Coordinates of C-alpha atoms in Angstrom, one line a residue:
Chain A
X1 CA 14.7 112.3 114.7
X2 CA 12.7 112.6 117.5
X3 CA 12.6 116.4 119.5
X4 CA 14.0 116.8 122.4
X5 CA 12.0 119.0 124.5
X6 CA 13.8 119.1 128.1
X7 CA 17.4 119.0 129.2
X8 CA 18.8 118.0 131.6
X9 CA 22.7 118.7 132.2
X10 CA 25.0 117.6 134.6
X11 CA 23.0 119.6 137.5
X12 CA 24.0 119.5 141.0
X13 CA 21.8 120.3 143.9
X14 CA 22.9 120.2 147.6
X15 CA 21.3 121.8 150.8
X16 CA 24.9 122.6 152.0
X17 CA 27.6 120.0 152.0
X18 CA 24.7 117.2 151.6
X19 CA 24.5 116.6 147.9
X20 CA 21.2 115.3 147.2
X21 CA 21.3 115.4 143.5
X22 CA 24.5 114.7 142.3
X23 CA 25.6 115.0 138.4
X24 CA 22.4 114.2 136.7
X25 CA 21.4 114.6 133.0
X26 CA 18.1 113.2 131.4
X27 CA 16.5 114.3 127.9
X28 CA 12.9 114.1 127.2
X29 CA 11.2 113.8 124.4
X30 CA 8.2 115.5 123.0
X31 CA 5.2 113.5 124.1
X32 CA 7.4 111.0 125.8
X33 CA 6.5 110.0 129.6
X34 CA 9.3 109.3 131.6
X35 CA 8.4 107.9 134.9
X36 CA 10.5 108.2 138.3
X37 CA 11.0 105.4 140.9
X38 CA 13.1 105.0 143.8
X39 CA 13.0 104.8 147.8
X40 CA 11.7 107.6 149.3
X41 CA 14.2 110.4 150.0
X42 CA 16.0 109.6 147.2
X43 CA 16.2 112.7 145.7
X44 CA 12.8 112.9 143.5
X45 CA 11.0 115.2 144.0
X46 CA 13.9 117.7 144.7
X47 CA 14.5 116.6 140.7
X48 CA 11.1 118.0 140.0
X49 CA 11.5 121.1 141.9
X50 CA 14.5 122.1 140.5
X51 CA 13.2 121.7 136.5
X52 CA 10.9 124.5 137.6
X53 CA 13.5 126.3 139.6
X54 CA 11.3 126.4 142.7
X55 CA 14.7 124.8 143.8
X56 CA 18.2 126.6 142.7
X57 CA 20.9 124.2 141.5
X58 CA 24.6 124.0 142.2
X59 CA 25.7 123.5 138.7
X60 CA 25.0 122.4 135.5
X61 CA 22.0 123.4 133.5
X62 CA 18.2 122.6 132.6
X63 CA 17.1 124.1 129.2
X64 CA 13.6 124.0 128.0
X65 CA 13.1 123.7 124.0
X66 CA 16.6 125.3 124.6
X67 CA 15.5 127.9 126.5
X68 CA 17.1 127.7 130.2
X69 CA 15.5 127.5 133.2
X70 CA 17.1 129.7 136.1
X71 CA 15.5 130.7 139.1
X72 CA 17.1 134.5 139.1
X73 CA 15.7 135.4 135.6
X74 CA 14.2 137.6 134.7
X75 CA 11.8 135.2 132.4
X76 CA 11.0 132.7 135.0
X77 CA 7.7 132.9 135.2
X78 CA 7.7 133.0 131.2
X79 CA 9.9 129.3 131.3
X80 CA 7.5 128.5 134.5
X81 CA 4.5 128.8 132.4
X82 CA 5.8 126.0 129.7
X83 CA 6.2 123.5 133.1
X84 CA 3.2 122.6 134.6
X85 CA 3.5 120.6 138.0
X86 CA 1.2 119.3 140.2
X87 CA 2.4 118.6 143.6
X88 CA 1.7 115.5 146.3
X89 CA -0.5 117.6 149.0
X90 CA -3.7 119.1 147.6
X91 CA -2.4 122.9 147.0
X92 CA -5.5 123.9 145.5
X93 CA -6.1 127.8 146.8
X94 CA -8.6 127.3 150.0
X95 CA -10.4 130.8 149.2
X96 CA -10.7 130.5 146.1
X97 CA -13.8 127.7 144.4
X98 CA -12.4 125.3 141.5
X99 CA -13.2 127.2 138.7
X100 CA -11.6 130.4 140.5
X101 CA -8.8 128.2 141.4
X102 CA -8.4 127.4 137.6
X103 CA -8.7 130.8 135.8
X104 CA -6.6 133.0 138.1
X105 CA -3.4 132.5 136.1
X106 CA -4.7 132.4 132.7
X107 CA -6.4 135.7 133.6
X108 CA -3.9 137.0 136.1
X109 CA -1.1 135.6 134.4
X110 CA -1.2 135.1 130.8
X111 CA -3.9 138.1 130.3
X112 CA -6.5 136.1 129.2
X113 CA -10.5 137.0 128.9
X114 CA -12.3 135.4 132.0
X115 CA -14.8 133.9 129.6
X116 CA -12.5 132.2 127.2
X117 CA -10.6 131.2 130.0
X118 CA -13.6 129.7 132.2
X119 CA -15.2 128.0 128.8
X120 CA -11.7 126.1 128.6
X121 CA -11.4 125.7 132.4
X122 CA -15.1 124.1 132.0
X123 CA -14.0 121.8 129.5
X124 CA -11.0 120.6 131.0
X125 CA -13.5 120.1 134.1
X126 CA -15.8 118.2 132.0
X127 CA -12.9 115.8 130.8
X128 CA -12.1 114.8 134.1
X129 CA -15.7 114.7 135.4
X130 CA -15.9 117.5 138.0
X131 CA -18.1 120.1 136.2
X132 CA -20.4 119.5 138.7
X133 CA -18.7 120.8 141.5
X134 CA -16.9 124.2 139.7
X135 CA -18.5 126.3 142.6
X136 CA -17.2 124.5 144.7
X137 CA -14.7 125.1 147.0
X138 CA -11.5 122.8 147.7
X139 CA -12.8 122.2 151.5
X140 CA -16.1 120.4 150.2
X141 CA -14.0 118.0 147.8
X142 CA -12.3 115.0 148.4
X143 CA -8.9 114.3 147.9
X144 CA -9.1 112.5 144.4
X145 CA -11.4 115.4 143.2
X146 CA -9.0 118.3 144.7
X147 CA -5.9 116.1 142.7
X148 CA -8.1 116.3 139.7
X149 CA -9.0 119.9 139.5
X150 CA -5.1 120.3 140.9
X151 CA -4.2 118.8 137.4
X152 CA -6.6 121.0 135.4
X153 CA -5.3 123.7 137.0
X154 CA -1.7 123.1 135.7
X155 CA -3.1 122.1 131.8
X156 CA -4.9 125.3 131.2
X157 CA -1.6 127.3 131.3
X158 CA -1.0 125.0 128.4
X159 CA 2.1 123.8 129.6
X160 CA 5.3 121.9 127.0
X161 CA 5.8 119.4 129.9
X162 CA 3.5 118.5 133.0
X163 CA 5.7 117.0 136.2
X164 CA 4.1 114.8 138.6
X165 CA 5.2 114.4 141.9
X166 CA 3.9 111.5 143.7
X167 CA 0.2 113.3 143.2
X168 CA -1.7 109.9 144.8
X169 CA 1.1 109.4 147.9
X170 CA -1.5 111.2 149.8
X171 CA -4.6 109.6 148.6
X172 CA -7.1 106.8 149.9
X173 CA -6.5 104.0 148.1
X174 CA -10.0 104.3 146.1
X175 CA -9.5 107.4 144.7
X176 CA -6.0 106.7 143.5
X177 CA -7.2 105.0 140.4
X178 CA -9.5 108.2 139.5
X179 CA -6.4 110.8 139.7
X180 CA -4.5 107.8 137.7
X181 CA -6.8 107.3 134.5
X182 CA -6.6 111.4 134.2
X183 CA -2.6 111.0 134.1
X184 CA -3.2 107.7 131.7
X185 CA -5.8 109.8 129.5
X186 CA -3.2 112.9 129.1
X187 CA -0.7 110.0 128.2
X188 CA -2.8 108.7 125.4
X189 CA -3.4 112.1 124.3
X190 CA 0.4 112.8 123.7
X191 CA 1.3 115.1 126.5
X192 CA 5.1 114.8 127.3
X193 CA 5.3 114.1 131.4
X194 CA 8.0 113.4 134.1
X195 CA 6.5 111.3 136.8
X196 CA 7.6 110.6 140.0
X197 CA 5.0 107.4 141.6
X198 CA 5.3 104.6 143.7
X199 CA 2.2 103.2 142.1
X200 CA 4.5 100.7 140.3
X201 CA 1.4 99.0 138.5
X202 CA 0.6 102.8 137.5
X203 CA 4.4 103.4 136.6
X204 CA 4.2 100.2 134.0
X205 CA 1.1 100.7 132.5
X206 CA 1.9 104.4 131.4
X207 CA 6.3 104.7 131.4
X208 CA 7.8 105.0 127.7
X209 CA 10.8 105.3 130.0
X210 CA 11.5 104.5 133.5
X211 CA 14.6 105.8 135.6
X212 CA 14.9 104.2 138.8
X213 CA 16.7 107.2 141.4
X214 CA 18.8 106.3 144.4
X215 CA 21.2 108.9 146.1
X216 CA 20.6 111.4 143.3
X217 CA 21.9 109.3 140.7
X218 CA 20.0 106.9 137.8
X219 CA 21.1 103.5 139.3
X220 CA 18.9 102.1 136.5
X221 CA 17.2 103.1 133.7
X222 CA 15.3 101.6 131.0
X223 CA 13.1 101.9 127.6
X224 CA 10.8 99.0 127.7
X225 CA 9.2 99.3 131.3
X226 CA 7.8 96.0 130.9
X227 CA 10.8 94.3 131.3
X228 CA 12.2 96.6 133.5
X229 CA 9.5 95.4 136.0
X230 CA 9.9 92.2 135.4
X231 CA 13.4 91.5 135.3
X232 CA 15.0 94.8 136.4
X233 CA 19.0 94.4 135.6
X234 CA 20.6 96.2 138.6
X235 CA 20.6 94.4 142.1
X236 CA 19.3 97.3 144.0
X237 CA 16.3 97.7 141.5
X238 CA 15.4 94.1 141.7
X239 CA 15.7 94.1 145.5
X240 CA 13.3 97.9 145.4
X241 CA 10.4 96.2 143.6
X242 CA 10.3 93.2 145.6
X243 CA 9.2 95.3 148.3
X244 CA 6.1 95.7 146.3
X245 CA 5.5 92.3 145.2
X246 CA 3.3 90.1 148.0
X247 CA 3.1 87.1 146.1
X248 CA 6.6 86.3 145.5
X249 CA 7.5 86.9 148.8
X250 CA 5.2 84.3 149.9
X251 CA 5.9 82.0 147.1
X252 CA 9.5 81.7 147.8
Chain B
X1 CA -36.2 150.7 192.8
X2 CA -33.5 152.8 193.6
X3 CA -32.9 156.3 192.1
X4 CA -30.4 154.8 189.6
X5 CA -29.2 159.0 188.1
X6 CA -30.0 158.5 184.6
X7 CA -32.7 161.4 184.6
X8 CA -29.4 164.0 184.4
X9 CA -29.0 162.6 180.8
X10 CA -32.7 164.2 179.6
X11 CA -31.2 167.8 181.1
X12 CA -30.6 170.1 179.0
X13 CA -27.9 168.7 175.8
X14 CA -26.3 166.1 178.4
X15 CA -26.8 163.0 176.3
X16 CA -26.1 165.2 173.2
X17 CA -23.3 165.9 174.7
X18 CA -22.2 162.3 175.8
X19 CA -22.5 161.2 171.9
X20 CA -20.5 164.0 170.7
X21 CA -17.9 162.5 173.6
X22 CA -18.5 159.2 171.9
X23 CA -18.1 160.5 168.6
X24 CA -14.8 161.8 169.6
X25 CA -13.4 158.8 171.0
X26 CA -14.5 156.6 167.7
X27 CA -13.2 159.2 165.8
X28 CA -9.8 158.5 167.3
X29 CA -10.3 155.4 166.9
X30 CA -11.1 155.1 163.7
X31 CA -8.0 157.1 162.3
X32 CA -5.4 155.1 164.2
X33 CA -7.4 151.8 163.6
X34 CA -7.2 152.3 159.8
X35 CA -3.4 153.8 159.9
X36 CA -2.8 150.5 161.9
X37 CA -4.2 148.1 159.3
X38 CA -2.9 149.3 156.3
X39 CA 0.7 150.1 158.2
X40 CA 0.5 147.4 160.0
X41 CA 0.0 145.0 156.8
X42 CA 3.0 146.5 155.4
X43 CA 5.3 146.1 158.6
X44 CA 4.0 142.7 158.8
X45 CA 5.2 142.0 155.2
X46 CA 8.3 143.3 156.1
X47 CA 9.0 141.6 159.5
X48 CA 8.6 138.3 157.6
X49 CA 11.9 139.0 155.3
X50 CA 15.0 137.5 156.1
X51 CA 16.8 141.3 156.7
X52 CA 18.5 140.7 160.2
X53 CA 18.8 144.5 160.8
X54 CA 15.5 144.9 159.7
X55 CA 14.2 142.1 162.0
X56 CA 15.7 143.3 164.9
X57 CA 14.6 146.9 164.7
X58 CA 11.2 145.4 164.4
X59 CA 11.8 143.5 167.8
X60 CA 12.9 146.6 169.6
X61 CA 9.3 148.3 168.6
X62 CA 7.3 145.7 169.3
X63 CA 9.0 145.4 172.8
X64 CA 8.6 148.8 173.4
X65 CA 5.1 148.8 172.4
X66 CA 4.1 145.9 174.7
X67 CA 6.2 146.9 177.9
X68 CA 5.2 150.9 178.0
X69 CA 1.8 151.6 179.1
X70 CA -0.2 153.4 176.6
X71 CA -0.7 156.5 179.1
X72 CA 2.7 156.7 179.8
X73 CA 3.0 156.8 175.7
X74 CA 0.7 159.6 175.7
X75 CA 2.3 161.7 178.4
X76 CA 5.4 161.5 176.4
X77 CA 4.1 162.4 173.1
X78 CA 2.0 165.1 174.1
X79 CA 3.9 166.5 176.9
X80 CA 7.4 165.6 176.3
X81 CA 7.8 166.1 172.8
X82 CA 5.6 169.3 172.6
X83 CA 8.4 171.1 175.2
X84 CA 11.6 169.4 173.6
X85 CA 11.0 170.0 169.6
X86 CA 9.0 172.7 170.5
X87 CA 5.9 171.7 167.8
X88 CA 2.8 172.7 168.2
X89 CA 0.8 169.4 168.5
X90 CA -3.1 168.8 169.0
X91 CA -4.3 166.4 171.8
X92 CA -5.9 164.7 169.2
X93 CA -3.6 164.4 167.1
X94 CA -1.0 162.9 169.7
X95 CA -3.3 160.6 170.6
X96 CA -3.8 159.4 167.1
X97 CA 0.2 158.7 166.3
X98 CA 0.0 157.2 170.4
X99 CA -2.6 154.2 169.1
X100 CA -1.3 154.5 165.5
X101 CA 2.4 153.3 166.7
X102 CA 0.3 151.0 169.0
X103 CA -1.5 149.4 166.6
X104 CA 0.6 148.8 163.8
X105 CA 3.0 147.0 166.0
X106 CA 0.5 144.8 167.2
X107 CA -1.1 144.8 164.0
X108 CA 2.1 144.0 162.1
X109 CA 3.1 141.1 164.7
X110 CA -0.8 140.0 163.7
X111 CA -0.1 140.1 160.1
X112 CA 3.3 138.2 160.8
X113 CA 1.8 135.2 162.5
X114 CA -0.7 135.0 159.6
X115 CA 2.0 135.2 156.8
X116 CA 3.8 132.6 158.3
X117 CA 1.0 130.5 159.2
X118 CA 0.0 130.1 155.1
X119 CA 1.4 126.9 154.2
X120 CA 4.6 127.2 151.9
X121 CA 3.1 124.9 149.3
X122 CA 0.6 127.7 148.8
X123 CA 3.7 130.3 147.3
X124 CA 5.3 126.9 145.3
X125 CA 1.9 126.5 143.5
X126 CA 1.4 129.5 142.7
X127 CA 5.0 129.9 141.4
X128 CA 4.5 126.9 139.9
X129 CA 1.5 128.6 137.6
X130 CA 4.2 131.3 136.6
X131 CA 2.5 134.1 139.3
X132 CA 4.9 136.5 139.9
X133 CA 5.9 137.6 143.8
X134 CA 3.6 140.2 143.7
X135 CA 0.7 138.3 141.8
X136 CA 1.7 135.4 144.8
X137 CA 0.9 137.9 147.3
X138 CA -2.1 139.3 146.0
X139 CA -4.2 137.0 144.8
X140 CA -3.1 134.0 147.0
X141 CA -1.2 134.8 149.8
X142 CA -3.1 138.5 151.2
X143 CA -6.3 137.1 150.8
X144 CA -5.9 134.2 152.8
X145 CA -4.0 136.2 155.6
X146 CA -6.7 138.5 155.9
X147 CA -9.1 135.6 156.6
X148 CA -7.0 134.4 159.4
X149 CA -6.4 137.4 160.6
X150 CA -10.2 138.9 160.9
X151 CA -11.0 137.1 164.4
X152 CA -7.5 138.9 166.1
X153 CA -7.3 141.8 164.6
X154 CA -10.9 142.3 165.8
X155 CA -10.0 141.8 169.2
X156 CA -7.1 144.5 168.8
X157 CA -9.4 146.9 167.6
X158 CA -12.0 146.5 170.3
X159 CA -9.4 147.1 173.0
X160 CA -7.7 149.9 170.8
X161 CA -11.3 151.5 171.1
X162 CA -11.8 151.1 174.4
X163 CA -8.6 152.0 175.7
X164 CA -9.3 155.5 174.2
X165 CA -10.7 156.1 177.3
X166 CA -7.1 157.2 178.3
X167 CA -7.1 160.0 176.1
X168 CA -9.0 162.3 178.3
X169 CA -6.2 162.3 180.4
X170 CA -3.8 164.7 177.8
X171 CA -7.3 166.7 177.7
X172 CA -9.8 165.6 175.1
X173 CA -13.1 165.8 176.0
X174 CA -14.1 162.2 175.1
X175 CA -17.0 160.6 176.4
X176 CA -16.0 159.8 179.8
X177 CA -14.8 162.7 180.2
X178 CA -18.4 164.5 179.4
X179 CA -20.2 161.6 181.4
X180 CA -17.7 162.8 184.6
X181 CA -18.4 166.1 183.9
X182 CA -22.0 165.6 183.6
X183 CA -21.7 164.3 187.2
X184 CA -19.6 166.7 189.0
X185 CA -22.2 169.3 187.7
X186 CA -25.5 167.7 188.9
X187 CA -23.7 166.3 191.9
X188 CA -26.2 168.2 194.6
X189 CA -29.2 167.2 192.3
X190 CA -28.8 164.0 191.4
X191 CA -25.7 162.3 193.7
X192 CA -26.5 158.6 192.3
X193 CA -25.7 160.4 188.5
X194 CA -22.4 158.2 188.7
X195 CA -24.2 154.7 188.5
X196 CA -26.8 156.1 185.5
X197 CA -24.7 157.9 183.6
X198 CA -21.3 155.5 183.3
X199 CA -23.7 152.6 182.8
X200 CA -25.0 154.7 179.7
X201 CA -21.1 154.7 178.8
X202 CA -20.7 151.2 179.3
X203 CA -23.9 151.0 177.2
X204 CA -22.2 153.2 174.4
X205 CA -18.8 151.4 174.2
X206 CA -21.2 148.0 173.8
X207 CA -22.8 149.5 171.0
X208 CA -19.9 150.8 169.2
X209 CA -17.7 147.2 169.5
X210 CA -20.6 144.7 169.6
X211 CA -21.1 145.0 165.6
X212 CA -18.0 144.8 165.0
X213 CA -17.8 141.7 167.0
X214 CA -20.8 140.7 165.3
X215 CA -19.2 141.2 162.2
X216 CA -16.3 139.6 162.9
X217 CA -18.1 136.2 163.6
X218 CA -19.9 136.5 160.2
X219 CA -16.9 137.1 158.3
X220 CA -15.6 134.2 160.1
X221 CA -18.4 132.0 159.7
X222 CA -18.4 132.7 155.4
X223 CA -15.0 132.1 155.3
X224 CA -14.2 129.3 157.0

């Protein structure tokens, strides 16, 4: 029996009488990675936002090892500590350098020693090749390297689940793949992770599960991402990747 | 070269005296200029909430603050309220709570633009890390306000300091004041006095504002 470690029921979110997410339940799994697709709009990254509460729901509820997540508690930055999420603009602090950036929470936050907290932030650096530049500050790196420390940033709180929300939408194409093999790394080494990409390549290589999202419902969804990108069931899936297929559109 | 007056300074404790003036003026200064920072951080934090009533009380001082001249503020203070509640008030002292409830207006409208100016992805992070509101504000949020708002609150403080210059009208004996004094007294002596000793003023306010100018520009150069 495999844990569930994030659920998802029934919520409701609407910014007044426009319902953006409308009656939606997931469960994840620990050290599963459920990947998000779907036209922009769509309702996913509002998804994200509410798991942390940085957006209030309508209804229904989102419980964390069982644990619920509500913006008005009094424990929400407790619960907000298990979710790590890194967002799509670089929202590294501009005053702070990287390895400031990294250790104010653990220190601030969760009361840790500033050197057991830097020799971990250090680490983490090291795994994703930016030790280099921990003096740094976010200014004098570029967009892939700001993504990168953005991520290392959310792992040292040692979060349950990491969300992703569309963290290489803003990137040059080169430095897309960098930000990626992080996100593929953290995969392999069992982190459980909600993802919302339109690198669809990206999406296939790392998705144990893939929900495609239109309107704020799951018009699709499906276990084996391989043939879901291949031969989606749904007409409006099929019709959604096309758009990101060249070839066939010539071929035809 | 002309007889350009500044030989009245080297008379007995004339310049002395002028510094003392000076001192007087940046003393003034430097009260209200401090009560205007950290008040005016505060009423900024406050003018950013979402309280209507609140909001619009805010407007009303601000308003106020902008449209009365700061002389007319003065007058008021010192010799309005002084007759009305019957207090007993020092010229200084009204002088101070005149620029105070100057400054942290301005200063809080400052800190205002600031707050809002810090991009909202900045608080979402941060809550995102599990920082509480206070945390958010002061390890993210202040510290980047006080960056932006070095280079204006600068200029507020240079023309707080010079506008002291109004005070000698309730009385104080700042340092235009002694500098016209100086002149009246040497008048048959020395009648070009006037040109020597307010260009030693000018001199003295340029002094007093140009570090902090200066200081300003650094601040803004390491931060930026």
């Amino acid at each position: 029996m495999e844990q569930v470690l994030l659920e998802i029921n029934h919520i409701q979110k609407a910014y007044g009488t426009h319902v953006v997410i409308d009656d939606f339940s997931l469960a994840v799994n620990k050290g599963e990675v459920v990947v998000i697709i779907g036209p922009s709009g769509c309702g996913k990254s509002t998804l994200l936002r509410c798991i942390n509460a940085l957006e209030d729901i309508q209804g229904g509820e989102i419980l964390l090892n069982g644990e619920e997540v509500l913006k008005e508690a009094k424990n929400i930055s407790k619960m907000r500590q298990k979710i790590g999420m890194v967002f799509q603009s670089y929202d590294l602090f501009p005053h702070k350098t990287i390895l400031e950036n990294i250790v104010l929470a653990p220190i601030k936050v969760q009361k840790r020693t500033r050197p057991e907290a830097e020799k971990e932030a250090v680490e983490l650096l090291t795994k994703v090749g930016l030790a280099d530049r921990k003096d740094a500050y976010p200014r004098q790196l570029s967009g892939g390297q700001k993504q990168r420390a953005a991520i290392v940033r959310a792992l040292i709180m040692h979060p349950k689940i990491l969300l992703l929300d569309e963290i290489t939408a803003a990137l040059d194409p080169e430095m897309v793949r960098e930000v990626l093999e992080v996100v593929l790394s953290l995969a392999k080494a069992g982190s459980t992770m909600l993802i919302v990409t339109h690198e669809m390549a990206f999406a296939k290589a790392i998705a144990d599960r893939v929900l495609f999202f239109e309107h704020g419902k799951i018009v699709e969804e499906s276990s084996h991402p391989k043939e879901f990108f291949t031969h989606p069931v749904t007409e409006r899936a099929r019709a959604f990747l096309k758009t990101f297929d060249y070839e066939t559109e010539q071929n035809s | 070269m002309p007889n350009l007056g500044i030989d009245v300074l080297f008379k007995g404790k004339n310049f002395l005296r002028l510094l003392g003036g000076l001192w007087a003026a940046v003393r003034i200064s430097l009260i209200s200029v401090a009560i205007s920072i950290a008040l005016g951080l505060v009423m900024g934090m406050l003018m950013t909430s979402q309280n209507k009533i609140l909001k619009a009380v805010f407007r009303v001082y601000l308003e106020v603050v902008r449209i009365m001249p700061q002389l007319v503020l003065l007058f008021i203070v010192y010799f309005g309220t002084t007759r009305v509640f019957g207090w007993d008030l020092s010229a200084e002292y009204a002088a101070i709570i005149v620029f105070s409830f100057w400054g942290v207006a301005e200063m809080g409208d400052l800190v205002r633009g600031a707050l809002i100016s810090i991009p909202k992805i900045q608080y979402e992070s941060a809550q995102a890390l599990g920082m509480t509101g206070l945390q958010i504000y002061l390890y993210v949020i202040l510290p980047q306000t006080i960056r932006r708002l070095i280079p204006l609150s600068i200029n507020l403080i240079t023309r707080m300091i010079k506008t002291t210059s109004l005070v000698m009208m309730i009385g104080i004996v700042e340092v235009l004041k002694v500098a016209q004094q100086i002149i009246e007294a040497n008048r048959r002596t020395s009648p070009n006095a006037a040109f020597g000793v307010f260009a030693v003023v000018f001199l003295l306010y340029f002094i007093v504002c140009w570090p902090i100018s200066r200081l300003a520009a650094y601040l803004e150069r390491r931060w930026s």
